[in-house]
């Protein structure tokens, strides 16, 4: 078939419809139109694909960013978890160390409690002394210390004071404290001694007294204190009888080291060679001891307590009835001078009064005067 042949269309009813011939130029135009339409369609599709691509790229970027954030969060969480684990491990380690330390402390405390229990068991009669010493008035009674070394004033709990006197001084104790205060208020005193006049100075007697004493005491494991002793038995006989009695094991005693009499209290201290003897005797407390012929005495045996002063506070105390006279020259026999001075201060015209005690210490000599507790006046 060539291009010059005619074409015809056959319809459904069998009729033939003739077709007009199309020129080549028209065909080209139609093809161009088709191509242009196809190109436009391609451009649209290209744009849609580019848009879809951009959307996919944007979505992929968002996914990448989200994935990065998730990775960072996961890493941070892992690091935090690791840090928490490290902290927990450190806390656990610290708790274990604290537990070990507390266990050691508990063991130490248990040991200390056991030690204290043992000490309390051994020293159940131990006492702690802490007392305020009351104000005590002391007075020179005329006694002097024999054989005591000169030096600073000393005292004991019975308010007995050893007072060293300087040469050329005297101590005078008046019956009335007001007289003593009057003599001291006058200060200077002129005394006629034959053709001579001497000038003396009256001063208060001052010394240190304990105001507070704190002592730690403990029971001596080898000594006992024996009291309730008979008064009419010779001292040496009494000590021999006690040593003999407490030396015998059948009486609960043991080998005796020493027996000492406490003259101030009238009690006896017995020391043993071994530690366990004293406790057995003090636990029994009362003992029947044959001291006189065919007669036993019920003696009391108690622990002997040693004391150590841990705190001593003192105060300056002034004797209310005793006056110190100073500046006494050595111009006559000491006994005559003492008598003359005592007579002078007994006279009311000289401001004096009744004298209870008087002692004169000449120049170049050393005398220790004893001050004892001044008992209250009886009404």
Coordinates of C-alpha atoms in Angstrom, one line a residue:
X1 CA 0.0 0.0 0.0
X2 CA 1.3 3.4 -1.0
X3 CA 0.4 6.8 0.3
X4 CA -1.7 7.4 -2.7
X5 CA -4.1 4.6 -1.9
X6 CA -7.5 5.6 -0.5
X7 CA -8.6 4.5 2.9
X8 CA -12.1 3.9 4.1
X9 CA -13.6 3.1 7.5
X10 CA -16.2 0.4 7.9
X11 CA -18.9 1.2 10.5
X12 CA -20.8 -1.3 12.7
X13 CA -23.6 -1.5 10.4
X14 CA -21.3 -2.4 7.5
X15 CA -21.3 1.0 5.9
X16 CA -18.1 2.3 4.5
X17 CA -17.1 5.8 5.6
X18 CA -14.5 7.5 3.5
X19 CA -11.5 9.2 5.1
X20 CA -10.1 12.3 3.9
X21 CA -6.4 12.1 3.1
X22 CA -3.9 13.9 5.6
X23 CA -1.0 15.8 4.4
X24 CA 2.5 15.0 5.5
X25 CA 2.9 18.5 7.1
X26 CA -0.2 17.9 9.2
X27 CA 1.1 14.6 10.3
X28 CA 4.3 16.3 11.4
X29 CA 2.4 18.9 13.3
X30 CA 0.4 16.2 15.0
X31 CA 3.6 14.4 15.9
X32 CA 5.1 17.6 17.3
X33 CA 2.0 18.2 19.3
X34 CA 2.2 14.7 20.7
X35 CA 5.9 15.1 21.5
X36 CA 5.3 18.4 23.2
X37 CA 2.5 16.9 25.2
X38 CA 4.7 14.0 26.1
X39 CA 7.6 16.4 27.0
X40 CA 5.3 18.5 29.2
X41 CA 4.2 15.3 30.9
X42 CA 7.8 14.3 31.4
X43 CA 8.6 17.7 32.8
X44 CA 5.7 17.4 35.3
X45 CA 6.8 13.9 36.2
X46 CA 10.4 15.1 36.5
X47 CA 9.3 17.9 38.9
X48 CA 7.2 15.5 40.9
X49 CA 10.1 13.1 41.1
X50 CA 12.5 15.9 42.1
X51 CA 10.0 17.0 44.8
X52 CA 9.6 13.4 45.9
X53 CA 13.4 13.1 46.0
X54 CA 13.8 16.3 48.0
X55 CA 11.1 15.0 50.4
X56 CA 12.9 11.7 50.7
X57 CA 16.2 13.4 51.2
X58 CA 14.7 15.7 53.9
X59 CA 13.1 12.8 55.5
X60 CA 16.4 10.9 55.4
X61 CA 18.2 13.9 56.9
X62 CA 15.6 14.1 59.7
X63 CA 16.0 10.3 60.3
X64 CA 19.8 10.8 60.4
X65 CA 19.5 13.7 62.9
X66 CA 17.0 11.8 65.0
X67 CA 19.3 8.7 64.9
X68 CA 22.2 10.9 65.9
X69 CA 20.2 12.4 68.8
X70 CA 19.1 9.0 69.9
X71 CA 22.7 7.7 69.7
X72 CA 23.9 10.7 71.7
X73 CA 21.1 10.2 74.3
X74 CA 21.8 6.5 74.5
X75 CA 25.5 7.2 74.9
X76 CA 24.8 9.9 77.6
X77 CA 22.4 7.5 79.4
X78 CA 25.1 4.8 79.2
X79 CA 27.7 7.2 80.6
X80 CA 25.3 8.3 83.4
X81 CA 24.5 4.7 84.1
X82 CA 28.2 3.9 84.3
X83 CA 28.7 7.0 86.5
X84 CA 25.9 5.9 88.8
X85 CA 27.3 2.4 88.9
X86 CA 30.7 3.9 89.9
X87 CA 29.1 6.1 92.5
X88 CA 27.1 3.1 93.9
X89 CA 30.3 1.1 94.0
X90 CA 32.1 3.9 95.8
X91 CA 29.2 4.2 98.2
X92 CA 29.2 0.5 98.7
X93 CA 32.9 0.5 99.3
X94 CA 32.6 3.4 101.7
X95 CA 29.8 1.6 103.6
X96 CA 31.9 -1.5 103.8
X97 CA 34.8 0.5 105.1
X98 CA 32.5 2.2 107.6
X99 CA 31.0 -1.1 108.6
X100 CA 34.5 -2.5 109.2
X101 CA 35.5 0.6 111.2
X102 CA 32.3 0.3 113.3
X103 CA 33.0 -3.4 113.8
X104 CA 36.4 -2.5 115.1
X105 CA 34.9 0.2 117.3
X106 CA 32.4 -2.2 118.6
X107 CA 35.1 -4.7 119.5
X108 CA 37.1 -2.0 121.2
X109 CA 34.0 -0.9 123.2
X110 CA 33.3 -4.5 124.1
X111 CA 36.9 -4.9 125.3
X112 CA 36.7 -1.7 127.2
X113 CA 33.4 -2.8 128.8
X114 CA 34.9 -6.1 129.8
X115 CA 37.9 -4.2 131.2
X116 CA 35.6 -1.9 133.2
X117 CA 33.5 -4.8 134.4
X118 CA 36.7 -6.6 135.6
X119 CA 38.0 -3.4 137.2
X120 CA 34.6 -2.8 138.9
X121 CA 34.6 -6.4 140.1
X122 CA 38.1 -6.1 141.5
X123 CA 37.5 -2.6 143.0
X124 CA 33.9 -2.7 144.0
X125 CA 34.6 -0.8 147.1
X126 CA 36.6 1.9 145.4
X127 CA 35.4 5.4 146.2
X128 CA 35.7 8.7 144.6
X129 CA 36.2 11.6 147.0
X130 CA 35.3 15.1 145.8
X131 CA 34.5 17.5 148.6
X132 CA 34.6 21.2 149.3
X133 CA 36.6 21.8 152.5
X134 CA 34.6 24.0 154.9
X135 CA 36.2 27.1 156.3
X136 CA 38.0 26.2 159.5
X137 CA 39.2 28.6 162.1
X138 CA 42.6 27.8 163.5
X139 CA 44.5 29.2 166.5
X140 CA 48.0 28.9 168.0
X141 CA 47.6 26.8 171.2
X142 CA 51.1 27.1 172.5
X143 CA 52.4 23.8 171.0
X144 CA 55.5 23.6 168.8
X145 CA 56.7 21.0 166.4
X146 CA 59.6 18.9 167.5
X147 CA 62.0 17.5 164.9
X148 CA 60.1 18.9 161.9
X149 CA 62.2 20.6 159.2
X150 CA 61.7 24.3 158.8
X151 CA 60.1 25.5 155.6
X152 CA 56.8 26.4 154.2
X153 CA 53.6 26.1 156.1
X154 CA 52.0 22.6 155.9
X155 CA 48.6 21.3 156.7
X156 CA 46.5 18.2 156.8
X157 CA 42.8 17.6 156.7
X158 CA 42.5 18.1 160.5
X159 CA 43.6 21.7 160.0
X160 CA 46.8 21.3 161.9
X161 CA 49.3 23.8 160.5
X162 CA 53.0 23.9 161.0
X163 CA 53.9 27.6 161.0
X164 CA 57.6 28.5 160.8
X165 CA 58.5 31.5 162.9
X166 CA 61.2 33.9 162.1
X167 CA 63.7 35.2 164.6
X168 CA 62.7 38.2 166.7
X169 CA 58.9 37.4 166.5
X170 CA 56.3 36.2 168.9
X171 CA 52.8 34.7 168.6
X172 CA 50.1 35.7 171.1
X173 CA 46.6 34.1 171.2
X174 CA 43.9 36.0 173.0
X175 CA 40.8 34.5 174.6
X176 CA 38.7 37.0 172.9
X177 CA 39.0 37.5 169.1
X178 CA 38.0 41.2 169.4
X179 CA 41.0 41.8 171.6
X180 CA 43.2 40.4 168.9
X181 CA 41.6 42.5 166.2
X182 CA 42.1 45.6 168.4
X183 CA 45.8 44.8 168.9
X184 CA 46.3 44.5 165.1
X185 CA 44.4 47.6 164.4
X186 CA 46.8 49.6 166.6
X187 CA 49.7 48.1 164.6
X188 CA 52.6 49.8 166.5
X189 CA 53.1 49.1 170.1
X190 CA 55.6 50.7 172.5
X191 CA 56.6 48.5 175.5
X192 CA 58.6 49.7 178.5
X193 CA 61.2 47.2 179.5
X194 CA 63.2 48.6 182.4
X195 CA 65.0 51.6 181.2
X196 CA 64.3 50.7 177.5
X197 CA 61.4 51.2 175.2
X198 CA 60.9 48.8 172.3
X199 CA 58.6 49.2 169.4
X200 CA 56.8 46.2 168.0
X201 CA 54.5 45.7 165.1
X202 CA 51.3 43.6 165.4
X203 CA 50.3 41.8 162.2
X204 CA 47.7 39.1 161.3
X205 CA 48.9 35.5 160.9
X206 CA 48.2 34.4 157.4
X207 CA 48.6 31.0 155.8
X208 CA 47.3 28.8 153.0
X209 CA 44.3 26.6 153.7
X210 CA 42.7 24.1 151.4
X211 CA 39.4 25.3 150.0
X212 CA 38.6 22.3 147.8
X213 CA 40.2 18.9 147.6
X214 CA 39.6 16.2 145.0
X215 CA 41.1 12.8 145.5
X216 CA 41.1 9.5 143.6
X217 CA 41.1 6.6 145.9
X218 CA 41.8 2.9 145.4
X219 CA 41.9 -0.1 147.7
X220 CA 45.3 -1.4 148.6
X221 CA 45.4 -5.1 147.8
X222 CA 47.9 -6.0 150.6
X223 CA 46.7 -3.8 153.5
X224 CA 43.8 -3.9 156.0
X225 CA 42.6 -1.4 158.5
X226 CA 41.8 -2.8 162.0
X227 CA 39.5 -0.7 164.2
X228 CA 37.3 -1.1 167.3
X229 CA 40.6 -1.8 169.2
X230 CA 40.6 -1.9 173.1
X231 CA 41.9 1.3 174.6
X232 CA 43.5 0.0 177.8
X233 CA 46.0 -2.5 176.2
X234 CA 49.6 -1.6 175.8
X235 CA 50.4 -0.5 172.2
X236 CA 53.2 -3.0 171.6
X237 CA 51.2 -5.9 173.2
X238 CA 48.3 -5.0 171.0
X239 CA 50.4 -4.9 167.8
X240 CA 52.1 -8.2 168.7
X241 CA 48.7 -9.9 169.3
X242 CA 47.3 -8.6 166.0
X243 CA 50.3 -9.8 164.1
X244 CA 50.1 -13.2 165.7
X245 CA 46.4 -13.6 165.0
X246 CA 46.4 -12.4 161.4
X247 CA 49.6 -14.4 160.6
X248 CA 47.6 -17.7 161.1
X249 CA 46.0 -19.1 158.0
X250 CA 43.2 -20.7 160.0
X251 CA 42.1 -17.1 160.8
X252 CA 42.2 -16.2 157.2
X253 CA 45.5 -14.5 157.5
X254 CA 48.9 -14.9 155.9
X255 CA 52.5 -13.8 156.2
X256 CA 52.6 -10.3 157.7
X257 CA 54.9 -7.7 156.3
X258 CA 54.3 -4.9 158.8
X259 CA 52.0 -3.6 161.6
X260 CA 51.6 0.2 162.1
X261 CA 49.6 2.1 164.6
X262 CA 47.7 5.2 163.4
X263 CA 47.9 7.3 166.6
X264 CA 45.5 10.0 165.4
X265 CA 42.7 7.5 164.9
X266 CA 43.8 4.7 167.2
X267 CA 43.5 2.2 164.4
X268 CA 46.1 -0.3 163.1
X269 CA 47.3 -0.9 159.5
X270 CA 48.5 -4.4 158.7
X271 CA 50.4 -5.2 155.5
X272 CA 50.7 -8.7 154.1
X273 CA 53.3 -10.2 151.7
X274 CA 50.6 -11.5 149.3
X275 CA 47.7 -9.8 147.6
X276 CA 44.9 -12.2 148.1
X277 CA 44.9 -12.2 152.0
X278 CA 43.5 -8.7 152.6
X279 CA 40.4 -9.2 150.5
X280 CA 39.4 -12.4 152.4
X281 CA 39.7 -10.7 155.7
X282 CA 37.8 -7.6 154.7
X283 CA 35.0 -9.7 153.2
X284 CA 34.5 -11.3 156.7
X285 CA 34.7 -7.8 158.2
X286 CA 34.3 -8.7 161.9
X287 CA 36.9 -10.9 163.6
X288 CA 37.1 -12.3 167.2
X289 CA 40.7 -11.7 168.3
X290 CA 42.2 -12.8 171.6
X291 CA 44.1 -9.8 172.9
X292 CA 43.7 -10.0 176.6
X293 CA 43.8 -13.2 178.6
X294 CA 40.6 -15.3 178.3
X295 CA 38.9 -12.4 176.5
X296 CA 38.3 -11.9 172.9
X297 CA 37.5 -8.6 171.3
X298 CA 35.3 -8.1 168.2
X299 CA 37.5 -6.1 165.8
X300 CA 36.4 -4.7 162.5
X301 CA 38.6 -5.2 159.5
X302 CA 38.0 -2.9 156.5
X303 CA 39.9 -2.2 153.3
X304 CA 42.8 0.2 153.5
X305 CA 42.2 3.0 151.0
X306 CA 45.1 4.8 149.3
X307 CA 44.3 8.3 148.1
X308 CA 45.9 10.5 145.5
X309 CA 45.1 14.2 145.4
X310 CA 44.1 15.2 141.8
X311 CA 43.0 18.7 142.4
X312 CA 43.9 21.0 145.3
X313 CA 42.6 24.6 145.6
X314 CA 43.8 26.8 148.4
X315 CA 42.8 30.2 149.9
X316 CA 44.5 32.6 152.2
X317 CA 43.2 32.3 155.8
X318 CA 43.7 34.6 158.8
X319 CA 43.7 33.4 162.4
X320 CA 41.1 35.4 164.3
X321 CA 42.5 35.2 167.8
X322 CA 46.3 35.0 167.2
X323 CA 48.5 38.0 166.5
X324 CA 52.1 38.0 165.1
X325 CA 54.5 40.4 166.9
X326 CA 57.5 41.4 164.8
X327 CA 60.6 43.5 165.4
X328 CA 61.5 42.2 168.9
X329 CA 65.1 43.0 169.7
X330 CA 67.4 40.6 171.6
X331 CA 67.9 42.8 174.7
X332 CA 67.4 40.4 177.6
X333 CA 67.0 36.7 178.6
X334 CA 64.4 35.1 176.3
X335 CA 62.2 33.8 179.1
X336 CA 62.1 37.1 181.0
X337 CA 61.4 38.9 177.7
X338 CA 58.5 36.6 176.9
X339 CA 57.0 37.1 180.4
X340 CA 57.3 40.8 180.1
X341 CA 55.6 40.8 176.7
X342 CA 52.8 38.5 177.8
X343 CA 52.2 40.8 180.9
X344 CA 52.0 43.8 178.6
X345 CA 49.4 42.4 176.3
X346 CA 47.3 41.1 179.2
X347 CA 46.6 44.6 180.4
X348 CA 43.4 46.2 179.2
X349 CA 45.1 49.6 179.4
X350 CA 47.4 48.5 176.6
X351 CA 44.4 47.3 174.5
X352 CA 45.0 43.7 175.5
X353 CA 43.1 41.0 177.3
X354 CA 43.3 37.5 178.6
X355 CA 46.0 35.5 176.9
X356 CA 45.5 31.8 176.0
X357 CA 49.0 31.1 174.6
X358 CA 52.2 33.0 174.0
X359 CA 55.5 32.0 172.5
X360 CA 58.6 34.1 171.7
X361 CA 61.3 33.1 169.1
X362 CA 64.5 35.0 169.7
X363 CA 66.7 36.2 166.9
X364 CA 68.9 33.5 165.3
X365 CA 66.5 30.7 166.3
X366 CA 64.0 28.6 164.3
X367 CA 60.7 27.6 165.9
X368 CA 57.7 25.8 164.3
X369 CA 54.4 26.8 165.9
X370 CA 51.4 24.4 165.6
X371 CA 48.0 25.9 164.7
X372 CA 45.0 23.6 165.4
X373 CA 41.3 24.0 164.6
X374 CA 39.8 26.6 166.9
X375 CA 36.8 25.0 168.5
X376 CA 33.6 27.0 168.8
X377 CA 33.0 28.7 172.2
X378 CA 30.5 26.9 174.4
X379 CA 27.4 28.9 175.2

